[in-house]
Amino acid sequence: MRSPREVAVVGAGLVGCLAACYLARRGYEVTLYERRPDPRHAAAERGRSINLAISERGIDALRRVGLDEAVLKAALPMPGRMMHAPDGTLSFQPYSADGRRAINSISRAELNRTLLEAALGMPGVRAFFEHRLTGLDVDSGRMDFATPGGAVSRTAPVVLGADGAYSAVRARLQSLPGFDFSQDYLDYGYKELTIPARDGEFALDPGALHIWPRGQAMMIALPNPDRSFTCTLFWPKSGPGSFAELDTAERFAEFFAAHYADAHALMPDLADDYAHNPIGHLVTMRTDPWQVRGARAAVGLLGDAAHAIVPFYGQGANCGFEDCVELDRCLAETGDDFPEALARYGARRKEHADTIAELALANFVEMRDKVASRSFLLQKRVEHGLERLLPGRYVSRYELVSFSTVPYADVQRRIAR
Ligand code: FAD
């Protein structure tokens, strides 16, 4: 039997890299296997979630391994949302009662690079790129990979699947008896567009997450350090005002200019972005259990591989980072009995991942529709008033989710109370 202090992490994305840092700190020898080329030398993929918002849960997980400052130095804080009405009227709404707490816009590629470099800088961590997992034997921990040089096999006593929503590790577990899995696609897709810098400056206020709520659809924009904004259109896949209907440059340009006029004026590359950036899917995936104990190996799932959620609460990566914290805690509690720690970790995290999945779906309706209404703005003002009146006793759901580490299901129970 190989050393039980050896762990294979499949997927060197955000969660896989952070997991490697946590495990290396506990003295494990960690091997990361990543399908893509080394991101330190490769360009980012076009139109694939260029930036994302990191909030307290993610920052807390980074802080525990001393990476919060390195990550946040490249972040742009967004202390509120800026709503863009169809006539161009702007209304700003702070996320917190004191107006100071912010979520942070971060480049996905930059974040991935920082985490990968941190992991590889720790003793015992190494990475193999262009290694795509194609097969896994749960009993022995044997992994098969397709590489540019041909097929290779490796074995590890612990295999962690951090290989994202379409996880190959999970696919293998799904074929085992007693393993539940479900996926629900929204009838919406997303497409990324760009608002470039104007005369070297941000074309919109960089201190906000911008939203163009349009009832059944919406666009959001997050600032980037190069003074551009990455916009994401969330549109129905079919029907009126959908990607399917607006399938020519002319139809799209006419529709976009009519409904997103203020943004349209700031987007010289709009036609090219729309034509060439892919339409992404929005899916919720639920898995149970998150780990399987084989005869000579243990296999577990982390991040999107265990719980892919829609992006409307900005919590997918934050939640995946929390997985790393909980697994580390369970390893400490069990004296590094990895199979037992994985079982404990999965049992604890599941209800919280299920809760944020539901909250994220509900927040889509809020963002695309409710934020535009007067009653919603009034409700937020009342919430913030209550927070100031009853400090610490009344805290809104948004604040508990984004600015605390209260477990997601406990947030729901507290709000219900
Ligand atoms: P991934 O980031 O998907 O990484 C998986 C890694 O595994 C990749 O590097 C992949 O190449 C590799 N891999 C896949 N298959 C294999 C294989 N067979 N063999 C080897 N390697 C493999 N979250 C937030 O917290 N805040 C946000 O604001 C936010 N915005 C989002 C906006 C959009 C449009 C989308 C789609 C998502 C957003 N998310 C956000 C969610 C966030 O992107 C994910 O939760 C996060 O990337 C999950 O990290 P991960 O490491 O689990 O998976």
CSV table of C-alpha atoms and ligand atoms in Angstrom, one decimal:
chain,number,residue,atom,x,y,z
A,1,MET,CA,0.0,0.0,0.0
A,2,ARG,CA,1.2,3.5,-0.8
A,3,SER,CA,1.8,6.2,1.7
A,4,PRO,CA,-1.5,7.3,3.3
A,5,ARG,CA,-0.1,10.8,3.3
A,6,GLU,CA,-0.4,11.0,-0.5
A,7,VAL,CA,-3.4,12.7,-2.1
A,8,ALA,CA,-4.3,13.1,-5.8
A,9,VAL,CA,-6.4,16.2,-6.6
A,10,VAL,CA,-8.0,16.0,-10.0
A,11,GLY,CA,-8.5,19.5,-11.3
A,12,ALA,CA,-6.2,22.5,-10.6
A,13,GLY,CA,-9.0,25.0,-10.8
A,14,LEU,CA,-9.9,27.4,-8.0
A,15,VAL,CA,-10.9,24.8,-5.4
A,16,GLY,CA,-8.4,22.1,-6.4
A,17,CYS,CA,-5.5,24.6,-5.9
A,18,LEU,CA,-6.8,25.8,-2.5
A,19,ALA,CA,-7.4,22.3,-1.4
A,20,ALA,CA,-3.8,21.5,-2.3
A,21,CYS,CA,-2.6,24.4,-0.1
A,22,TYR,CA,-4.7,23.1,2.9
A,23,LEU,CA,-3.5,19.5,2.5
A,24,ALA,CA,0.2,20.5,2.1
A,25,ARG,CA,-0.1,22.5,5.3
A,26,ARG,CA,-1.2,19.3,7.0
A,27,GLY,CA,1.9,17.6,5.6
A,28,TYR,CA,0.3,15.6,2.8
A,29,GLU,CA,2.1,15.0,-0.5
A,30,VAL,CA,-0.3,16.4,-3.1
A,31,THR,CA,-0.3,15.8,-6.8
A,32,LEU,CA,-2.6,18.0,-8.9
A,33,TYR,CA,-3.7,16.6,-12.3
A,34,GLU,CA,-5.2,19.2,-14.6
A,35,ARG,CA,-6.7,18.7,-18.0
A,36,ARG,CA,-5.6,22.1,-19.4
A,37,PRO,CA,-2.2,23.4,-20.1
A,38,ASP,CA,-0.4,25.2,-17.3
A,39,PRO,CA,-2.4,28.5,-16.8
A,40,ARG,CA,0.7,30.4,-15.8
A,41,HIS,CA,1.7,30.2,-19.5
A,42,ALA,CA,-1.7,29.9,-21.3
A,43,ALA,CA,-4.2,32.6,-22.3
A,44,ALA,CA,-7.7,32.6,-20.7
A,45,GLU,CA,-10.5,31.0,-22.7
A,46,ARG,CA,-12.7,33.4,-24.6
A,47,GLY,CA,-16.0,34.4,-22.9
A,48,ARG,CA,-15.8,32.0,-19.9
A,49,SER,CA,-16.5,33.9,-16.7
A,50,ILE,CA,-13.5,36.3,-16.8
A,51,ASN,CA,-14.1,37.7,-13.4
A,52,LEU,CA,-16.0,36.7,-10.3
A,53,ALA,CA,-17.0,38.1,-7.0
A,54,ILE,CA,-15.3,36.8,-3.9
A,55,SER,CA,-16.9,37.6,-0.5
A,56,GLU,CA,-16.3,36.9,3.2
A,57,ARG,CA,-16.6,33.1,3.0
A,58,GLY,CA,-13.9,32.9,0.3
A,59,ILE,CA,-11.7,35.5,1.9
A,60,ASP,CA,-12.0,33.6,5.3
A,61,ALA,CA,-10.8,30.4,3.6
A,62,LEU,CA,-7.9,32.2,1.9
A,63,ARG,CA,-7.0,34.0,5.2
A,64,ARG,CA,-6.6,30.7,7.0
A,65,VAL,CA,-3.8,29.8,4.7
A,66,GLY,CA,-2.4,33.3,4.5
A,67,LEU,CA,-3.5,34.0,0.9
A,68,ASP,CA,-6.1,36.7,1.4
A,69,GLU,CA,-3.8,39.7,1.0
A,70,ALA,CA,-2.2,38.2,-2.2
A,71,VAL,CA,-5.6,37.7,-3.7
A,72,LEU,CA,-7.3,40.9,-2.5
A,73,LYS,CA,-4.5,43.2,-3.7
A,74,ALA,CA,-5.8,42.6,-7.3
A,75,ALA,CA,-9.4,42.9,-6.3
A,76,LEU,CA,-11.9,45.8,-6.9
A,77,PRO,CA,-14.3,46.2,-4.1
A,78,MET,CA,-18.0,46.6,-5.0
A,79,PRO,CA,-19.9,47.9,-1.9
A,80,GLY,CA,-23.3,47.9,-3.7
A,81,ARG,CA,-25.3,47.4,-6.8
A,82,MET,CA,-26.0,50.0,-9.4
A,83,MET,CA,-29.3,49.5,-11.2
A,84,HIS,CA,-29.6,50.8,-14.8
A,85,ALA,CA,-33.2,51.6,-15.8
A,86,PRO,CA,-34.2,51.3,-19.5
A,87,ASP,CA,-34.1,55.1,-19.8
A,88,GLY,CA,-30.5,55.1,-18.4
A,89,THR,CA,-31.5,56.3,-14.9
A,90,LEU,CA,-29.1,55.0,-12.3
A,91,SER,CA,-29.9,54.0,-8.7
A,92,PHE,CA,-27.2,52.8,-6.2
A,93,GLN,CA,-28.1,50.4,-3.4
A,94,PRO,CA,-25.4,49.6,-0.8
A,95,TYR,CA,-25.1,45.9,0.1
A,96,SER,CA,-24.7,46.6,3.8
A,97,ALA,CA,-26.3,48.9,6.4
A,98,ASP,CA,-23.1,50.8,6.9
A,99,GLY,CA,-22.4,51.0,3.2
A,100,ARG,CA,-18.8,49.9,3.7
A,101,ARG,CA,-18.9,46.1,3.2
A,102,ALA,CA,-18.1,45.0,-0.3
A,103,ILE,CA,-17.9,42.0,-2.5
A,104,ASN,CA,-14.7,41.9,-4.6
A,105,SER,CA,-14.4,41.6,-8.3
A,106,ILE,CA,-11.4,39.4,-9.1
A,107,SER,CA,-10.0,38.0,-12.3
A,108,ARG,CA,-10.6,34.3,-12.5
A,109,ALA,CA,-7.3,33.6,-14.3
A,110,GLU,CA,-5.4,35.8,-11.9
A,111,LEU,CA,-7.0,34.1,-8.9
A,112,ASN,CA,-6.3,30.6,-10.3
A,113,ARG,CA,-2.6,31.6,-11.0
A,114,THR,CA,-2.2,33.0,-7.5
A,115,LEU,CA,-3.6,29.8,-5.9
A,116,LEU,CA,-1.6,27.5,-8.1
A,117,GLU,CA,1.6,29.3,-7.4
A,118,ALA,CA,0.9,29.2,-3.7
A,119,ALA,CA,0.2,25.5,-3.9
A,120,LEU,CA,3.3,24.7,-5.9
A,121,GLY,CA,5.3,26.9,-3.5
A,122,MET,CA,4.5,24.5,-0.6
A,123,PRO,CA,6.5,21.4,0.2
A,124,GLY,CA,5.2,18.2,-1.3
A,125,VAL,CA,2.9,19.7,-4.0
A,126,ARG,CA,3.4,19.0,-7.7
A,127,ALA,CA,1.2,19.4,-10.7
A,128,PHE,CA,0.8,17.6,-14.0
A,129,PHE,CA,-0.9,19.6,-16.7
A,130,GLU,CA,-2.6,18.3,-19.9
A,131,HIS,CA,-3.6,15.3,-17.9
A,132,ARG,CA,-7.3,14.6,-18.4
A,133,LEU,CA,-8.8,12.0,-16.2
A,134,THR,CA,-10.5,9.4,-18.3
A,135,GLY,CA,-11.0,6.5,-15.8
A,136,LEU,CA,-10.9,5.8,-12.1
A,137,ASP,CA,-11.0,2.6,-10.1
A,138,VAL,CA,-12.5,3.4,-6.8
A,139,ASP,CA,-11.2,0.3,-5.1
A,140,SER,CA,-7.6,0.7,-5.9
A,141,GLY,CA,-7.4,4.5,-6.5
A,142,ARG,CA,-6.0,3.9,-10.0
A,143,MET,CA,-6.5,6.9,-12.3
A,144,ASP,CA,-6.2,6.8,-16.1
A,145,PHE,CA,-5.2,10.0,-17.9
A,146,ALA,CA,-5.1,11.1,-21.5
A,147,THR,CA,-2.0,13.2,-22.1
A,148,PRO,CA,-0.4,14.6,-25.2
A,149,GLY,CA,2.2,11.8,-24.9
A,150,GLY,CA,-0.5,9.0,-24.7
A,151,ALA,CA,-2.4,7.3,-21.9
A,152,VAL,CA,-0.9,7.1,-18.4
A,153,SER,CA,-2.1,5.5,-15.2
A,154,ARG,CA,-1.3,6.6,-11.6
A,155,THR,CA,-2.5,5.4,-8.2
A,156,ALA,CA,-3.2,7.2,-5.0
A,157,PRO,CA,-4.8,6.1,-1.7
A,158,VAL,CA,-6.9,9.3,-1.7
A,159,VAL,CA,-8.4,10.9,-4.8
A,160,LEU,CA,-10.2,14.2,-4.6
A,161,GLY,CA,-12.4,15.3,-7.5
A,162,ALA,CA,-12.1,19.1,-7.8
A,163,ASP,CA,-12.7,18.8,-11.6
A,164,GLY,CA,-15.7,21.1,-11.8
A,165,ALA,CA,-19.4,20.8,-12.7
A,166,TYR,CA,-18.8,18.1,-15.4
A,167,SER,CA,-16.5,16.2,-13.1
A,168,ALA,CA,-15.0,13.0,-14.5
A,169,VAL,CA,-14.4,11.7,-10.9
A,170,ARG,CA,-18.1,12.2,-10.1
A,171,ALA,CA,-19.1,10.5,-13.3
A,172,ARG,CA,-17.3,7.4,-12.1
A,173,LEU,CA,-19.0,7.6,-8.7
A,174,GLN,CA,-22.4,8.0,-10.4
A,175,SER,CA,-22.1,4.5,-11.8
A,176,LEU,CA,-21.9,3.0,-8.3
A,177,PRO,CA,-25.0,1.7,-6.5
A,178,GLY,CA,-26.5,4.1,-3.9
A,179,PHE,CA,-25.1,7.2,-5.5
A,180,ASP,CA,-27.7,10.0,-6.1
A,181,PHE,CA,-27.1,12.7,-8.7
A,182,SER,CA,-29.4,15.2,-10.3
A,183,GLN,CA,-28.9,18.1,-12.6
A,184,ASP,CA,-31.4,20.9,-13.5
A,185,TYR,CA,-30.6,23.3,-16.4
A,186,LEU,CA,-32.3,26.7,-16.4
A,187,ASP,CA,-34.0,27.7,-19.7
A,188,TYR,CA,-31.5,30.6,-19.7
A,189,GLY,CA,-27.9,30.9,-21.0
A,190,TYR,CA,-25.2,33.4,-20.5
A,191,LYS,CA,-22.9,35.3,-22.8
A,192,GLU,CA,-20.0,37.6,-21.9
A,193,LEU,CA,-19.5,41.0,-23.5
A,194,THR,CA,-17.0,43.8,-22.7
A,195,ILE,CA,-17.2,47.5,-21.9
A,196,PRO,CA,-13.6,48.6,-22.6
A,197,ALA,CA,-11.9,51.5,-20.8
A,198,ARG,CA,-12.8,54.9,-22.2
A,199,ASP,CA,-9.8,57.3,-22.5
A,200,GLY,CA,-7.9,55.1,-20.1
A,201,GLU,CA,-10.6,55.3,-17.4
A,202,PHE,CA,-13.6,53.2,-16.3
A,203,ALA,CA,-16.6,53.9,-18.4
A,204,LEU,CA,-18.9,53.2,-15.4
A,205,ASP,CA,-18.5,53.5,-11.7
A,206,PRO,CA,-16.1,50.7,-10.7
A,207,GLY,CA,-17.4,50.7,-7.1
A,208,ALA,CA,-20.5,48.8,-7.9
A,209,LEU,CA,-21.8,45.6,-9.5
A,210,HIS,CA,-23.9,47.0,-12.3
A,211,ILE,CA,-27.3,45.4,-13.1
A,212,TRP,CA,-29.6,46.0,-16.0
A,213,PRO,CA,-32.8,44.3,-14.7
A,214,ARG,CA,-35.2,43.7,-17.6
A,215,GLY,CA,-37.9,41.4,-16.0
A,216,GLN,CA,-37.4,38.1,-17.8
A,217,ALA,CA,-33.7,38.9,-18.6
A,218,MET,CA,-30.8,40.9,-17.3
A,219,MET,CA,-27.2,41.9,-17.8
A,220,ILE,CA,-24.6,42.5,-15.1
A,221,ALA,CA,-21.2,44.1,-15.3
A,222,LEU,CA,-18.1,43.7,-12.9
A,223,PRO,CA,-15.0,45.9,-13.1
A,224,ASN,CA,-11.6,44.6,-14.1
A,225,PRO,CA,-8.2,46.0,-13.0
A,226,ASP,CA,-7.5,47.1,-16.7
A,227,ARG,CA,-10.5,49.5,-16.3
A,228,SER,CA,-12.7,47.5,-18.5
A,229,PHE,CA,-16.0,45.8,-17.4
A,230,THR,CA,-17.0,42.3,-18.1
A,231,CYS,CA,-20.7,42.1,-18.8
A,232,THR,CA,-22.7,39.0,-18.7
A,233,LEU,CA,-26.1,38.7,-20.5
A,234,PHE,CA,-28.5,36.3,-18.9
A,235,TRP,CA,-31.1,35.7,-21.5
A,236,PRO,CA,-33.7,33.0,-22.2
A,237,LYS,CA,-32.5,30.4,-24.6
A,238,SER,CA,-35.7,30.5,-26.6
A,239,GLY,CA,-38.8,32.6,-27.0
A,240,PRO,CA,-39.1,36.4,-27.2
A,241,GLY,CA,-35.8,38.3,-26.5
A,242,SER,CA,-33.9,35.1,-26.5
A,243,PHE,CA,-30.5,34.0,-27.8
A,244,ALA,CA,-32.4,31.8,-30.3
A,245,GLU,CA,-34.5,34.7,-31.6
A,246,LEU,CA,-31.7,37.3,-31.7
A,247,ASP,CA,-29.5,35.1,-33.9
A,248,THR,CA,-28.3,37.7,-36.4
A,249,ALA,CA,-26.1,40.7,-35.9
A,250,GLU,CA,-28.8,43.1,-37.0
A,251,ARG,CA,-31.6,41.6,-34.8
A,252,PHE,CA,-29.3,41.6,-31.8
A,253,ALA,CA,-28.0,45.1,-32.3
A,254,GLU,CA,-31.5,46.6,-32.7
A,255,PHE,CA,-32.8,44.8,-29.6
A,256,PHE,CA,-29.7,45.6,-27.5
A,257,ALA,CA,-29.7,49.3,-28.4
A,258,ALA,CA,-33.4,49.5,-27.5
A,259,HIS,CA,-33.2,47.7,-24.1
A,260,TYR,CA,-29.7,48.4,-22.9
A,261,ALA,CA,-29.2,51.8,-24.5
A,262,ASP,CA,-26.7,53.3,-22.0
A,263,ALA,CA,-24.5,50.2,-22.2
A,264,HIS,CA,-24.8,50.0,-25.9
A,265,ALA,CA,-23.1,53.3,-26.3
A,266,LEU,CA,-20.1,52.0,-24.4
A,267,MET,CA,-19.5,48.8,-26.3
A,268,PRO,CA,-17.6,49.2,-29.6
A,269,ASP,CA,-16.9,45.5,-29.8
A,270,LEU,CA,-20.4,44.4,-29.1
A,271,ALA,CA,-21.1,42.7,-32.5
A,272,ASP,CA,-17.8,40.8,-32.4
A,273,ASP,CA,-18.3,39.7,-28.8
A,274,TYR,CA,-21.9,38.6,-29.4
A,275,ALA,CA,-20.9,36.7,-32.6
A,276,HIS,CA,-17.9,34.9,-31.1
A,277,ASN,CA,-18.4,34.4,-27.4
A,278,PRO,CA,-20.0,31.1,-26.6
A,279,ILE,CA,-23.4,30.8,-24.8
A,280,GLY,CA,-22.8,29.2,-21.4
A,281,HIS,CA,-25.3,26.9,-19.6
A,282,LEU,CA,-26.7,27.5,-16.1
A,283,VAL,CA,-27.1,24.4,-14.1
A,284,THR,CA,-27.7,23.2,-10.6
A,285,MET,CA,-26.1,19.8,-9.8
A,286,ARG,CA,-26.7,17.9,-6.6
A,287,THR,CA,-24.8,14.8,-5.5
A,288,ASP,CA,-25.2,12.5,-2.5
A,289,PRO,CA,-22.9,11.2,-1.0
A,290,TRP,CA,-19.8,13.3,-1.7
A,291,GLN,CA,-17.4,10.5,-1.0
A,292,VAL,CA,-17.0,6.7,-1.5
A,293,ARG,CA,-14.7,4.4,0.4
A,294,GLY,CA,-13.1,1.8,-1.8
A,295,ALA,CA,-11.2,-1.3,-0.7
A,296,ARG,CA,-7.8,0.4,-0.7
A,297,ALA,CA,-8.7,4.0,-1.6
A,298,ALA,CA,-11.0,6.8,-0.6
A,299,VAL,CA,-12.6,9.2,-3.1
A,300,GLY,CA,-14.2,12.5,-2.4
A,301,LEU,CA,-15.7,15.5,-4.2
A,302,LEU,CA,-15.0,19.2,-3.6
A,303,GLY,CA,-16.3,22.4,-5.2
A,304,ASP,CA,-18.5,22.4,-8.3
A,305,ALA,CA,-17.9,18.6,-8.7
A,306,ALA,CA,-20.0,18.1,-5.6
A,307,HIS,CA,-22.4,21.1,-5.9
A,308,ALA,CA,-22.6,23.2,-9.1
A,309,ILE,CA,-24.9,26.1,-8.6
A,310,VAL,CA,-26.2,29.0,-10.7
A,311,PRO,CA,-24.1,32.2,-10.3
A,312,PHE,CA,-26.7,34.6,-9.1
A,313,TYR,CA,-25.6,34.9,-5.5
A,314,GLY,CA,-21.9,35.0,-6.5
A,315,GLN,CA,-21.2,32.1,-4.1
A,316,GLY,CA,-20.1,29.1,-6.2
A,317,ALA,CA,-16.4,29.5,-5.6
A,318,ASN,CA,-16.9,30.9,-2.1
A,319,CYS,CA,-18.8,27.8,-1.3
A,320,GLY,CA,-16.1,25.6,-2.8
A,321,PHE,CA,-13.5,27.4,-0.8
A,322,GLU,CA,-15.5,26.7,2.4
A,323,ASP,CA,-15.4,23.0,1.5
A,324,CYS,CA,-11.6,23.1,1.9
A,325,VAL,CA,-11.9,24.6,5.3
A,326,GLU,CA,-14.4,22.0,6.4
A,327,LEU,CA,-12.4,19.1,5.1
A,328,ASP,CA,-9.3,20.5,6.9
A,329,ARG,CA,-11.4,20.7,10.1
A,330,CYS,CA,-12.6,17.1,9.7
A,331,LEU,CA,-9.0,15.9,9.1
A,332,ALA,CA,-7.9,17.6,12.3
A,333,GLU,CA,-10.9,16.2,14.3
A,334,THR,CA,-10.3,12.6,13.0
A,335,GLY,CA,-6.5,12.6,13.5
A,336,ASP,CA,-6.1,12.5,9.7
A,337,ASP,CA,-8.3,9.4,9.2
A,338,PHE,CA,-9.0,10.5,5.6
A,339,PRO,CA,-11.9,8.2,4.8
A,340,GLU,CA,-13.6,9.1,8.1
A,341,ALA,CA,-12.8,12.8,7.6
A,342,LEU,CA,-14.3,12.7,4.1
A,343,ALA,CA,-17.5,11.1,5.4
A,344,ARG,CA,-17.8,13.7,8.1
A,345,TYR,CA,-17.1,16.6,5.7
A,346,GLY,CA,-19.7,15.4,3.2
A,347,ALA,CA,-22.4,14.9,5.8
A,348,ARG,CA,-21.8,18.4,7.2
A,349,ARG,CA,-21.5,20.3,4.0
A,350,LYS,CA,-24.4,18.8,2.0
A,351,GLU,CA,-27.3,20.8,3.6
A,352,HIS,CA,-25.3,24.0,3.2
A,353,ALA,CA,-24.6,23.4,-0.4
A,354,ASP,CA,-28.2,22.5,-1.0
A,355,THR,CA,-29.3,25.7,0.7
A,356,ILE,CA,-27.1,28.1,-1.3
A,357,ALA,CA,-28.2,26.3,-4.5
A,358,GLU,CA,-31.8,27.3,-3.7
A,359,LEU,CA,-30.9,30.8,-2.6
A,360,ALA,CA,-28.9,31.3,-5.9
A,361,LEU,CA,-31.9,30.3,-7.9
A,362,ALA,CA,-34.2,32.6,-6.0
A,363,ASN,CA,-31.7,35.5,-6.4
A,364,PHE,CA,-32.0,35.3,-10.2
A,365,VAL,CA,-35.6,36.4,-9.9
A,366,GLU,CA,-34.6,39.1,-7.5
A,367,MET,CA,-31.8,40.4,-9.7
A,368,ARG,CA,-33.5,40.4,-13.0
A,369,ASP,CA,-36.9,41.6,-11.8
A,370,LYS,CA,-37.4,42.7,-8.2
A,371,VAL,CA,-34.4,45.1,-7.9
A,372,ALA,CA,-36.0,47.4,-10.4
A,373,SER,CA,-39.2,47.9,-8.3
A,374,ARG,CA,-39.8,50.7,-5.8
A,375,SER,CA,-41.1,48.2,-3.2
A,376,PHE,CA,-37.8,46.3,-3.4
A,377,LEU,CA,-35.8,49.4,-2.8
A,378,LEU,CA,-38.1,50.3,0.1
A,379,GLN,CA,-37.7,46.8,1.6
A,380,LYS,CA,-33.9,47.2,1.4
A,381,ARG,CA,-34.0,50.5,3.1
A,382,VAL,CA,-36.2,49.1,5.9
A,383,GLU,CA,-33.8,46.1,6.2
A,384,HIS,CA,-30.8,48.4,6.5
A,385,GLY,CA,-32.8,50.6,9.0
A,386,LEU,CA,-33.5,47.6,11.1
A,387,GLU,CA,-29.9,46.5,11.0
A,388,ARG,CA,-28.8,49.9,12.3
A,389,LEU,CA,-31.5,49.9,15.0
A,390,LEU,CA,-30.8,46.3,16.2
A,391,PRO,CA,-27.1,45.9,15.5
A,392,GLY,CA,-26.1,42.3,15.5
A,393,ARG,CA,-29.6,41.1,16.2
A,394,TYR,CA,-31.1,41.8,12.8
A,395,VAL,CA,-28.9,41.1,9.9
A,396,SER,CA,-30.3,40.7,6.4
A,397,ARG,CA,-30.0,37.4,4.4
A,398,TYR,CA,-27.7,39.1,1.8
A,399,GLU,CA,-25.3,40.2,4.5
A,400,LEU,CA,-25.3,36.9,6.3
A,401,VAL,CA,-24.6,35.1,3.0
A,402,SER,CA,-22.0,37.5,1.7
A,403,PHE,CA,-20.4,39.1,4.7
A,404,SER,CA,-20.3,36.3,7.3
A,405,THR,CA,-19.3,32.7,7.5
A,406,VAL,CA,-22.6,31.6,9.2
A,407,PRO,CA,-23.3,28.3,7.5
A,408,TYR,CA,-25.8,28.7,4.6
A,409,ALA,CA,-28.5,26.5,6.2
A,410,ASP,CA,-28.1,28.3,9.5
A,411,VAL,CA,-28.6,31.6,7.6
A,412,GLN,CA,-31.9,30.3,6.4
A,413,ARG,CA,-33.0,29.1,9.8
A,414,ARG,CA,-32.0,32.5,11.4
A,415,ILE,CA,-33.9,34.5,8.7
A,416,ALA,CA,-36.9,32.2,9.2
A,417,ARG,CA,-36.8,33.0,13.0
B,1,FAD,P1,-13.6,24.8,-11.9
B,1,FAD,O1,-13.3,26.2,-11.6
B,1,FAD,O2,-14.5,24.4,-13.0
B,1,FAD,O3,-12.2,24.0,-12.0
B,1,FAD,C1,-12.2,22.6,-12.4
B,1,FAD,C2,-10.9,22.3,-13.0
B,1,FAD,O4,-10.8,20.9,-13.3
B,1,FAD,C3,-10.6,23.1,-14.3
B,1,FAD,O5,-9.3,23.6,-14.2
B,1,FAD,C4,-10.7,22.0,-15.3
B,1,FAD,O6,-9.9,22.2,-16.5
B,1,FAD,C5,-10.3,20.7,-14.6
B,1,FAD,N1,-10.8,19.5,-15.1
B,1,FAD,C6,-12.1,19.3,-15.6
B,1,FAD,N2,-12.2,18.0,-16.0
B,1,FAD,C7,-11.0,17.4,-15.8
B,1,FAD,C8,-10.5,16.1,-16.0
B,1,FAD,N3,-11.3,15.1,-16.6
B,1,FAD,N4,-9.2,15.8,-15.7
B,1,FAD,C9,-8.4,16.7,-15.2
B,1,FAD,N5,-8.8,18.0,-14.9
B,1,FAD,C10,-10.1,18.3,-15.2
B,1,FAD,N6,-18.6,31.9,-8.0
B,1,FAD,C11,-18.4,32.9,-7.0
B,1,FAD,O7,-18.0,32.6,-5.9
B,1,FAD,N7,-18.6,34.2,-7.3
B,1,FAD,C12,-19.0,34.7,-8.6
B,1,FAD,O8,-19.2,35.9,-8.8
B,1,FAD,C13,-19.2,33.7,-9.6
B,1,FAD,N8,-19.6,34.0,-10.8
B,1,FAD,C14,-19.8,33.1,-11.8
B,1,FAD,C15,-20.2,33.5,-13.0
B,1,FAD,C16,-20.4,32.6,-14.0
B,1,FAD,C17,-20.9,33.0,-15.3
B,1,FAD,C18,-20.2,31.2,-13.7
B,1,FAD,C19,-20.4,30.1,-14.8
B,1,FAD,C20,-19.8,30.8,-12.5
B,1,FAD,C21,-19.6,31.7,-11.5
B,1,FAD,N9,-19.1,31.4,-10.2
B,1,FAD,C22,-19.0,32.3,-9.2
B,1,FAD,C23,-19.0,29.9,-9.8
B,1,FAD,C24,-17.5,29.5,-9.9
B,1,FAD,O9,-17.0,29.8,-11.2
B,1,FAD,C25,-17.3,28.1,-9.6
B,1,FAD,O10,-18.1,27.7,-8.4
B,1,FAD,C26,-15.9,27.7,-9.4
B,1,FAD,O11,-15.1,28.0,-10.5
B,1,FAD,C27,-15.7,26.3,-9.0
B,1,FAD,O12,-14.4,26.0,-8.8
B,1,FAD,P2,-13.9,24.5,-9.0
B,1,FAD,O13,-12.5,24.5,-8.8
B,1,FAD,O14,-14.8,23.5,-8.2
B,1,FAD,O15,-14.3,24.1,-10.6
